Short mmCIF file of C-alpha atoms in Angstrom, two decimals:
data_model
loop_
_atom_site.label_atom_id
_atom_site.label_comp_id
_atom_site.label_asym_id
_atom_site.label_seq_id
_atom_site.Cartn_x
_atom_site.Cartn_y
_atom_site.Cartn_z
CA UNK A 25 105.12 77.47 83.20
CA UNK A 26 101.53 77.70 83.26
CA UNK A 27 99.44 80.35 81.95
CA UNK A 28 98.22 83.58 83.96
CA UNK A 29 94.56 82.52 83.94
CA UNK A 30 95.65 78.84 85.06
CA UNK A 31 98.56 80.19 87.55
CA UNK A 32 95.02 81.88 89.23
CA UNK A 33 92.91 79.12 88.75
CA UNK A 34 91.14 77.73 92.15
CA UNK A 35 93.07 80.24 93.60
CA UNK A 36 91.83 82.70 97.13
CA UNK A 37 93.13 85.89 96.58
CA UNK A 38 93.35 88.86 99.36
CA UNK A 39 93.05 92.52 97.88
CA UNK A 40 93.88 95.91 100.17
CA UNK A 41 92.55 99.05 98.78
CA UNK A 42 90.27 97.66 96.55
CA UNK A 43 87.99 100.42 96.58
CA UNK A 44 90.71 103.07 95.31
CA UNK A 45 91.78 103.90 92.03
CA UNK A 46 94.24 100.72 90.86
CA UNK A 47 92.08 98.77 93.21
CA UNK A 48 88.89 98.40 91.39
CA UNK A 49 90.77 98.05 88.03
CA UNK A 50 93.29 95.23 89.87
CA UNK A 51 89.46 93.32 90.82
CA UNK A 52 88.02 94.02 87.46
CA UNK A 53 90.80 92.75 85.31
CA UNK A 54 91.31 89.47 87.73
CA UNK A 55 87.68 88.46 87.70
CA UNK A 56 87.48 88.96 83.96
CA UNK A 57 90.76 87.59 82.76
CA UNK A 58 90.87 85.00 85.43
CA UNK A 59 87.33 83.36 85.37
CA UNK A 60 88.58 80.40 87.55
CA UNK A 61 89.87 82.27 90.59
CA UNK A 62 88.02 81.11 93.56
CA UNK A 63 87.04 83.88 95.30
CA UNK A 64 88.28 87.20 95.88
CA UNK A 65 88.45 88.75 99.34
CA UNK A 66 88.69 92.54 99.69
CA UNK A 67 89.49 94.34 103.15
CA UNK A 68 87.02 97.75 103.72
CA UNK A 69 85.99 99.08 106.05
CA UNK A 70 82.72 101.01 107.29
CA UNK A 71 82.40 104.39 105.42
CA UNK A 72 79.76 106.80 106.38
CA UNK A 73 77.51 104.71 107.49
CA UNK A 74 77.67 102.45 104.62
CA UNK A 75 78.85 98.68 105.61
CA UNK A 76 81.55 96.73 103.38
CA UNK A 77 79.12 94.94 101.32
CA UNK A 78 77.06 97.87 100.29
CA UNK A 79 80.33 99.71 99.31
CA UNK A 80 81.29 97.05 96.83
CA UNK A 81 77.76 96.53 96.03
CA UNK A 82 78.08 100.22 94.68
CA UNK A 83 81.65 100.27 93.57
CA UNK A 84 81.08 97.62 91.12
CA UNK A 85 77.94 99.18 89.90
CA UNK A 86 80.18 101.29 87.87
CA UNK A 87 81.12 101.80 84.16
CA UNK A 88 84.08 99.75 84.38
CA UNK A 89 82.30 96.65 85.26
CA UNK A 90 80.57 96.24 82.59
CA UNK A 91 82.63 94.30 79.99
CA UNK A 92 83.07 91.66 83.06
CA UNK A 93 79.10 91.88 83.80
CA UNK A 94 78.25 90.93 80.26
CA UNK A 95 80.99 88.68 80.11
CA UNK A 96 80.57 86.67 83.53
CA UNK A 97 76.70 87.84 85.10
CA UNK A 98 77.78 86.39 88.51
CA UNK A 99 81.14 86.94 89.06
CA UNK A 100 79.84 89.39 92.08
CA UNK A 101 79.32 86.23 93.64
CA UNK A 102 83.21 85.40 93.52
CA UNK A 103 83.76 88.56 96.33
CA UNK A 104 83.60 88.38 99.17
CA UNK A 105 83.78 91.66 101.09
CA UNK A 106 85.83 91.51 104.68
CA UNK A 107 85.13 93.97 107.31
CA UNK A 108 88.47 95.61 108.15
CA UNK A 109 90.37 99.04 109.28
CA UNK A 110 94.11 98.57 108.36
CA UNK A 111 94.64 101.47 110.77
CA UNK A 112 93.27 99.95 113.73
CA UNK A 113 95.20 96.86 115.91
CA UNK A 114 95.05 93.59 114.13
CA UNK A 115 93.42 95.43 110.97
CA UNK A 116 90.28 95.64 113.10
CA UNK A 117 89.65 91.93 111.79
CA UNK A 118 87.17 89.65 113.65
CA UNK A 119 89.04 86.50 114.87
CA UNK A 120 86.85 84.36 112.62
CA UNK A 121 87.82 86.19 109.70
CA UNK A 122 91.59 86.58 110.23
CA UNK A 123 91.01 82.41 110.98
CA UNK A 124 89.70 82.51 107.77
CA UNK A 125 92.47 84.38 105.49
CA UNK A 126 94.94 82.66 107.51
CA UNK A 127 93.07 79.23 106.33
CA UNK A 128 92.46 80.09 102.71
CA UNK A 129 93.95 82.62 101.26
CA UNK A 130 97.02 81.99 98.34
CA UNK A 131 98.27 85.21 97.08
CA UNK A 132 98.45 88.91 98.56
CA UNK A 133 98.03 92.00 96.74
CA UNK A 134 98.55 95.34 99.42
CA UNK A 135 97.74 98.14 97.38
CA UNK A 136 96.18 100.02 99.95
CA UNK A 137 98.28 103.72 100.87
CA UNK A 138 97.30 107.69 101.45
CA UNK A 139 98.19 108.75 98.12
CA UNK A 140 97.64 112.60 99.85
CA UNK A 141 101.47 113.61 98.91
CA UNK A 142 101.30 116.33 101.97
CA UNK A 143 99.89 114.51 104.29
CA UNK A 144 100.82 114.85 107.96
CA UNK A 145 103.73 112.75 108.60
CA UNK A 146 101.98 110.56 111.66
CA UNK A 147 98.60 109.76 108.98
CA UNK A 148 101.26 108.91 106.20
CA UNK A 149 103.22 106.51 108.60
CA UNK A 150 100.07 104.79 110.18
CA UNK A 151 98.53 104.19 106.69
CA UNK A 152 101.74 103.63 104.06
CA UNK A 153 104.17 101.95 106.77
CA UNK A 154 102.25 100.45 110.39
CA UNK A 155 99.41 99.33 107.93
CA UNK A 156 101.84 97.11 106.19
CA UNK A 157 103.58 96.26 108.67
CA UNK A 158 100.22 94.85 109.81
CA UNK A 159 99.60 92.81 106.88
CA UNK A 160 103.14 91.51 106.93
CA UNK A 161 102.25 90.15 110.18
CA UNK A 162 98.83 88.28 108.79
CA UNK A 163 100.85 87.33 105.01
CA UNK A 164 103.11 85.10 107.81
CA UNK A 165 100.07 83.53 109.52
CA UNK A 166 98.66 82.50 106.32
CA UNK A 167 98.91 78.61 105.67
CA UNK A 168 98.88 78.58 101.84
CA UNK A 169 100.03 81.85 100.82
CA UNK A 170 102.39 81.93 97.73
CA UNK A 171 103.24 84.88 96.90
CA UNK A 172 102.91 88.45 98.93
CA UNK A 173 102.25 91.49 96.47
CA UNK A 174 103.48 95.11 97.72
CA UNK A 175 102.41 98.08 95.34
CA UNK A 176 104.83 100.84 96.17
CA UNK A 177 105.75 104.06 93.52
CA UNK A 178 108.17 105.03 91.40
CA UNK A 179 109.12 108.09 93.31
CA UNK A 180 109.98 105.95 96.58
CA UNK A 181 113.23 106.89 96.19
CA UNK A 182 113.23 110.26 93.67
CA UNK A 183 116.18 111.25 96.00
CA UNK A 184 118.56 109.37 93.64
CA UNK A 185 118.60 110.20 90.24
CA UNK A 186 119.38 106.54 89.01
CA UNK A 187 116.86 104.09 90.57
CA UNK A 188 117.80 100.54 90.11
CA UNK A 189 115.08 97.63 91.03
CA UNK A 190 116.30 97.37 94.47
CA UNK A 191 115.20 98.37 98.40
CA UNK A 192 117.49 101.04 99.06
CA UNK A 193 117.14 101.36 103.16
CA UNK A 194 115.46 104.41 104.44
CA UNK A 195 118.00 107.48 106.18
CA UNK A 196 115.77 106.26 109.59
CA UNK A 197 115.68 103.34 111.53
CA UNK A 198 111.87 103.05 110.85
CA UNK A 199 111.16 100.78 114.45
CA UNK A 200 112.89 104.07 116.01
CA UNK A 201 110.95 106.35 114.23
CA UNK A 202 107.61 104.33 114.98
CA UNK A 203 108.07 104.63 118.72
CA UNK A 204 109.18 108.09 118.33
CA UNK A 205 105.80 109.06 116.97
CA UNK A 206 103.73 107.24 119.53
CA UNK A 207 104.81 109.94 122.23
CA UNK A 208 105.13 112.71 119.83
CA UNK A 209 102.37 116.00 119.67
CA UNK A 210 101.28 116.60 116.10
CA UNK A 211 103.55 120.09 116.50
CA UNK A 212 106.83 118.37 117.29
CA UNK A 213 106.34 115.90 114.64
CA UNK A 214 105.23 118.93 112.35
CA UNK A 215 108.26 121.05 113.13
CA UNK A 216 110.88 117.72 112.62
CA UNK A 217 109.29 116.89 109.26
CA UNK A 218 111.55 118.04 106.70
CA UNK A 219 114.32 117.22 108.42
CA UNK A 220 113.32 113.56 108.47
CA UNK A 221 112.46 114.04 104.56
CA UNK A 222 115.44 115.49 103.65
CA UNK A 223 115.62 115.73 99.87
CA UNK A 224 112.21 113.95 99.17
CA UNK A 225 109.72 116.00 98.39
CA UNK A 226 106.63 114.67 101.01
CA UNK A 227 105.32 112.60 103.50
CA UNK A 228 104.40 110.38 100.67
CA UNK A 229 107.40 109.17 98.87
CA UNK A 230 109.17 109.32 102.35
CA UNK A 231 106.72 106.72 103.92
CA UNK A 232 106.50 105.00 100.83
CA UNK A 233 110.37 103.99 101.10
CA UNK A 234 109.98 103.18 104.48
CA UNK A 235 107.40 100.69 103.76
CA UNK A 236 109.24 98.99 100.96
CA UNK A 237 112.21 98.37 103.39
CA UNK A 238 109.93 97.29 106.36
CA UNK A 239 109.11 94.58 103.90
CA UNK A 240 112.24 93.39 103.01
CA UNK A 241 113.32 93.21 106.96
CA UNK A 242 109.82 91.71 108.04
CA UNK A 243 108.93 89.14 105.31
CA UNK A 244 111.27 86.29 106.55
CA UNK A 245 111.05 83.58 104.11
CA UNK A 246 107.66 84.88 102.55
CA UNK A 247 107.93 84.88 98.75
CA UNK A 248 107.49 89.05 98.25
CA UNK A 249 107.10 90.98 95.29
CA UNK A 250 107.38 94.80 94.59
CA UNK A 251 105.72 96.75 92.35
CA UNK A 252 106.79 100.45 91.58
CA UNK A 253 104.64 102.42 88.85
CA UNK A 254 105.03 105.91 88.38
CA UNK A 255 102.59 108.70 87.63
CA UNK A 256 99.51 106.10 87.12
CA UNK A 257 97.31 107.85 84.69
CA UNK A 258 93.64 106.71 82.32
CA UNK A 259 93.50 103.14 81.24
CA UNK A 260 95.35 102.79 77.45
CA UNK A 261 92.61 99.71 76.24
CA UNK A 262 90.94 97.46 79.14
CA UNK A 263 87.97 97.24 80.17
CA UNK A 264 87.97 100.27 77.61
CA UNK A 265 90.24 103.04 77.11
CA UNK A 266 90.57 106.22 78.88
CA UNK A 267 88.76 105.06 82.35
CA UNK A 268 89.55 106.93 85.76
CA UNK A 269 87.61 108.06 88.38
CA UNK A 270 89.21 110.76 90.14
CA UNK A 271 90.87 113.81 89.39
CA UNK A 272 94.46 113.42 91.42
CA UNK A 273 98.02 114.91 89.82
CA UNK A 274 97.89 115.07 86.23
CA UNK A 275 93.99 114.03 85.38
CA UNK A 276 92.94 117.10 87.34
CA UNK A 277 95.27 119.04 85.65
CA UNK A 278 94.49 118.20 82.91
CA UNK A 279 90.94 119.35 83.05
CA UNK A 280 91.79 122.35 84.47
CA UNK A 281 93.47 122.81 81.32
CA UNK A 282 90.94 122.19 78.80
CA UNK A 283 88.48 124.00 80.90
CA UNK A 284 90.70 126.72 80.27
CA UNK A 285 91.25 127.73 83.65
CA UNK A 286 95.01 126.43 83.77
CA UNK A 287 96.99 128.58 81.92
CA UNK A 288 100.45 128.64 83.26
CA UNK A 289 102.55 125.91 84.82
CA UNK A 290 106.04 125.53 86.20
CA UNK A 291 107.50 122.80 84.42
CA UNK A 292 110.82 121.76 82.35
CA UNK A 293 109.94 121.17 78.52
CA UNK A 294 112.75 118.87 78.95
CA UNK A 295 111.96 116.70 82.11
CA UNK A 296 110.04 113.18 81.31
CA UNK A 297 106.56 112.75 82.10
CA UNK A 298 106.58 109.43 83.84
CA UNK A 299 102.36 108.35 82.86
CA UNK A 300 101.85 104.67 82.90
CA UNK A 301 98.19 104.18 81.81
CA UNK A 302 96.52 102.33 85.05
CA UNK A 303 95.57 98.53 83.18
CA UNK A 304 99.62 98.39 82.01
CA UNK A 305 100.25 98.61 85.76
CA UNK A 306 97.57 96.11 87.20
CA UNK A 307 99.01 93.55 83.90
CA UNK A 308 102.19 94.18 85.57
CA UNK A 309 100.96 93.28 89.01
CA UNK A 310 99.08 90.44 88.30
CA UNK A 311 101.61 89.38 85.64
CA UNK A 312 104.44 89.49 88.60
CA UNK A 313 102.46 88.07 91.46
CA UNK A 314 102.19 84.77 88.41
CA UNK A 315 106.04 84.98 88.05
CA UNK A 316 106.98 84.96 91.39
CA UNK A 317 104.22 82.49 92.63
CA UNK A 318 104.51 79.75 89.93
CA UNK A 319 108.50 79.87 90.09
CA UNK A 320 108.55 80.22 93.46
CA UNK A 321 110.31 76.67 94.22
CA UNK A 322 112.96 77.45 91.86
CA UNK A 323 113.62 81.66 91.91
CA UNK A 324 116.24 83.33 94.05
CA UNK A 325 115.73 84.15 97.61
CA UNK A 326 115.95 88.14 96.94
CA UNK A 327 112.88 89.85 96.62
CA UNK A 328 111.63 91.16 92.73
CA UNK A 329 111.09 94.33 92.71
CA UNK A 330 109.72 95.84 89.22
CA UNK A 331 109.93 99.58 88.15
CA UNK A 332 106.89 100.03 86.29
CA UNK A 333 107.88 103.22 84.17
CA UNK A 334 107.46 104.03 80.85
CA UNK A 335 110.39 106.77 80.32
CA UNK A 336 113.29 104.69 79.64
CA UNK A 337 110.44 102.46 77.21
CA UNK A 338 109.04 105.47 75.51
CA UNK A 339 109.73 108.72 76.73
CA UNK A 340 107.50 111.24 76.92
CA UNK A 341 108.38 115.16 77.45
CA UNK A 342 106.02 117.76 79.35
CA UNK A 343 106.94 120.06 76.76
CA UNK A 344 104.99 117.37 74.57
CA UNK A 345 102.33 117.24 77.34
CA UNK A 346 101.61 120.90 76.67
CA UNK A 347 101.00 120.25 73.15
CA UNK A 348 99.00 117.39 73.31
CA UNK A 349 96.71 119.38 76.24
CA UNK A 350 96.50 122.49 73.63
CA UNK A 351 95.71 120.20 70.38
CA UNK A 352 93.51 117.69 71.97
CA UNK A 353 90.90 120.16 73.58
CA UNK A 354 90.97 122.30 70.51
CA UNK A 355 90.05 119.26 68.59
CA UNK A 356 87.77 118.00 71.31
CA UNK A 357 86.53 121.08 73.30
CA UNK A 358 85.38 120.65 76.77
CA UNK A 359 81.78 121.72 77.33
CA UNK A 360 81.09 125.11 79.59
CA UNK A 361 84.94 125.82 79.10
CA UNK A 362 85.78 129.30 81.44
CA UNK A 363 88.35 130.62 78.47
CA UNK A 364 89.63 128.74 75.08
CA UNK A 365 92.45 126.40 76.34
CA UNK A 366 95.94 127.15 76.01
CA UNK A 367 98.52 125.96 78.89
CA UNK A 368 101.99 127.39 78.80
CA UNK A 369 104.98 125.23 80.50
CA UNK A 370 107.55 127.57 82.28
CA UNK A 371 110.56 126.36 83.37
CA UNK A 372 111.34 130.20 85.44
CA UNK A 373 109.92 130.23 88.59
CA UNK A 374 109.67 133.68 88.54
CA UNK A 375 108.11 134.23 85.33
CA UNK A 376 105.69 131.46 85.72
CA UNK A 377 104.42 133.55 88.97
CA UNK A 378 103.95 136.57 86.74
CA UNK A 379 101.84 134.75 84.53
CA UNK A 380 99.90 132.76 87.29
CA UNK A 381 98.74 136.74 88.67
CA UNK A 382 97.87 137.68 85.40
CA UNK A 383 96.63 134.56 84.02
CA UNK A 384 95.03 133.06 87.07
CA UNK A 385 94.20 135.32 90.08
CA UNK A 386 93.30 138.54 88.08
CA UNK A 387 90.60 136.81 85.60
CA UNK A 388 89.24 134.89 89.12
CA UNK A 389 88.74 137.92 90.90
CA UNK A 390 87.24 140.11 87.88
CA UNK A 391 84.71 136.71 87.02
CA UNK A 392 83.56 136.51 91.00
CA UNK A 393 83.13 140.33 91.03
CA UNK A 394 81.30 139.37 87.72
CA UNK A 395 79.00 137.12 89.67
CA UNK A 396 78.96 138.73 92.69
CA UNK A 397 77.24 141.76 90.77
CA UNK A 398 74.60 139.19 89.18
CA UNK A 399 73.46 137.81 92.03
CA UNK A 400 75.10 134.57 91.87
CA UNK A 401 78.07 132.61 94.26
CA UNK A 402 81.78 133.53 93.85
CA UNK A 403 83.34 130.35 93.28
CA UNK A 404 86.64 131.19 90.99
CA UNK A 405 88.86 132.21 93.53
CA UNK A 406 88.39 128.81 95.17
CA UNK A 407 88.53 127.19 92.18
CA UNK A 408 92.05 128.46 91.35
CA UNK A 409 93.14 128.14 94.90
CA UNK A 410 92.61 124.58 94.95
CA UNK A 411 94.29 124.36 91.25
CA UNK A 412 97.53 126.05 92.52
CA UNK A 413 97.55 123.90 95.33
CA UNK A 414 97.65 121.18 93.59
CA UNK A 415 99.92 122.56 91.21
CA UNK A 416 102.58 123.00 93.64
CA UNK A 417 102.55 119.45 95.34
CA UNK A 418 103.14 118.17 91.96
CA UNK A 419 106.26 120.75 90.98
CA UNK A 420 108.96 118.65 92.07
CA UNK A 421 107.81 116.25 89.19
CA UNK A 422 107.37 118.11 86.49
CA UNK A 423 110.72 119.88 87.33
CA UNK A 424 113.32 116.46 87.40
CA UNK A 425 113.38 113.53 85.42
CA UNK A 426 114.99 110.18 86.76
CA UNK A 427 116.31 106.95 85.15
CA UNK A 428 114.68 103.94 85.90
CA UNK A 429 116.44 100.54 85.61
CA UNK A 430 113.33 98.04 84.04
CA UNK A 431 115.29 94.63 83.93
CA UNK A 432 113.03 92.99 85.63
CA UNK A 433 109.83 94.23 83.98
CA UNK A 434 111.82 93.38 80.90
CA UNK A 435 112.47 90.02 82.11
CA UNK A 436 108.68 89.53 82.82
CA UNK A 437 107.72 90.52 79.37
CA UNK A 438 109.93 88.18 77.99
CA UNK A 439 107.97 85.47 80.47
CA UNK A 440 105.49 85.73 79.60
CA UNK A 441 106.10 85.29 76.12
CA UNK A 442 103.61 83.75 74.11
CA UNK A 443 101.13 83.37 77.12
CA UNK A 444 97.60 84.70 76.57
CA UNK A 445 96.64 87.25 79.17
#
């Protein structure tokens, strides 16, 4: 088999999503470990006023650029930026372009989803589910392409307690629940939620499922691969360690920890904490998308799916999480920290809400009376708000633990061998 770098060699690759969090790494690590890809084209679309090009233009202005900018000055050059809404009818592509992809492009990589866990169900099923559907649709007009790269999540199917690397199909037709939706009022489709759900816990993982299996039904004889990483958190070494750029699930809290603001959370001491540092997942992807498109003359017909975990690998406890949170930030203290850090995990919902008054809202409200009386904003109460929000939509996680079958990622591994990458 040929090496990654010379699998992507000459090679037109199409990236979705390329402006969110595994997105910009994905681009980064491809352009820098792959010097002789062709060219990379990236779907965006218009953002406040600002066009496609000027959006990359900034994106890759960033920190995490910079090992590739030293390394490769003009590898801007290599992307090329493709005006696009993946919500709108054909992707809201011009027919020139979509002429284009269909004419050029060689390997896939859809990473593009609301990652908004509680997000309405008819946003989460135009964005996660129609929005692949619709690049299904282009993968099959595409002369050349070789391999079609779907990045789904861990949790797609957290319903089951063993997940094995397979497309389990959805409790819904999901062409019936499509046209349902069309005719639907935000209300009724409010109201019939978590019935649809069932035991997932969101719009998220619910659409995500639904997506994976619309794949399997719609690729035909595309070669498809899936991708499934679970809680994706700071890089572990490339371009350098600890990168991320937003504060979603754990990063935010986190912070909120060492800024001493956190001080209770409900979670099992016992329960894994699935992180997979973000550049293991992009290897993975771009390691698979290799796999599947150099063997794919000789592989099976069924489509790859790969549970990128790291609990059945190494396991990690959030009983251990709340260590590491108290040592680190006593070793390392944030600056302009509220209160000294020190998180407690609580496994009793009952006592964790005792604590979350007394920890939480009582030292908020006595802080904005605080400022209130010195002339300045009350802004703690919000704060804390938004922290228990977010605390809740990410309960159900730090509450279970599943087992995660990784044959195939152990399969890839063992690939990929003695190949550089």
């Amino acid at each position: 088999m040929v090496t990654i770098p010379e699998y992507y060699k000459g090679k037109n690759v199409l990236i979705t999503g390329v402006t969110g969090f595994m997105g910009k790494v994905l681009l980064e690590k491809l352009l820098r470990s792959c010097p002789g890809i062709k060219a990379a084209y990236v779907l965006v679309r218009h953002k406040a006023g600002h066009a496609p090009q000027a959006r990359i233009a900034d994106m890759i202005n960033c920190k995490l650029f910079d090992r590739v900018r030293d390394e490769q000055p003009d590898f801007a050059e290599k992307i090329v930026a493709v005006n696009s809404d993946l919500t709108l009818p054909e992707l809201d592509l011009s027919t020139e372009d979509q002429e284009t992809l269909a004419d050029c492009i060689n390997v896939v990589f859809h990473c593009a989803a609301t990652i908004r866990f509680n997000e309405p169900l008819k946003d989460a099923m135009q964005l996660n589910v129609l929005a692949t559907q619709k690049m299904v649709a282009l993968a099959h007009r595409m002369k050349h392409l070789e391999v079609f790269l779907h990045v789904s999540t861990a949790y797609a199917n957290c319903d089951r307690t063993l997940i094995e690397e397979v497309v389990y199909p959805p409790p819904v037709d999901y062409k019936k629940l499509i046209d349902s939706l069309e005719w639907m009022d935000e209300k009724l489709v409010s109201a019939m939620t978590p019935g649809l759900i069932g035991k997932r816990p969101n719009t998220y993982t619910y659409t995500k499922a639904m997506a994976e299996y619309l794949v399997q039904q719609e690729c035909g004889n595309l070669n498809v691969a899936i991708i499934r990483p679970s809680i994706v958190g700071a890089s572990w070494k490339e371009p350098f360690p600890g990168w991320i750029d937003n504060f979603n699930g754990p990063s935010g809290i986190f912070i909120a920890a060492g800024k001493g603001i956190l001080r209770t959370m409900r979670a099992s001491n016992n329960a894994v904490a699935d992180l997979v540092p973000v550049d293991v997942v992009i290897n993975t992807t771009l390691a698979a998308a290799w796999y599947s498109g150099s063997q794919r003359h000789t592989r099976p017909k069924s489509i790859l799916v790969y549970n990128c975990t790291t609990g059945g690998i190494n396991p990690f406890h959030w009983g251990e999480v709340e260590y590491c949170i108290n040592m680190t930030f006593k070793t390392n203290p944030l600056e302009q920290a509220f209160r000294r850090p020190n998180v407690n995990l609580r496994s009793n919902p009952f006592t964790n809400q005792y604590w979350t008054t007394v920890s939480h809202t009582l030292p908020a409200l006595l802080y904005d009376v605080y400022l209130r009386a010195t002339g300045q904003k009350p802004r703690m109460m919000k704060t804390i708000t938004r922290l228990h929000k977010a605390m809740m939509v990410l309960e159900y996680f730090t509450s279970h633990s599943w087992v995660w079958n990784t044959d195939n990622v152990t399969m890839l591994m063992n690939q990929m061998g003695c190949h550089k990458f």
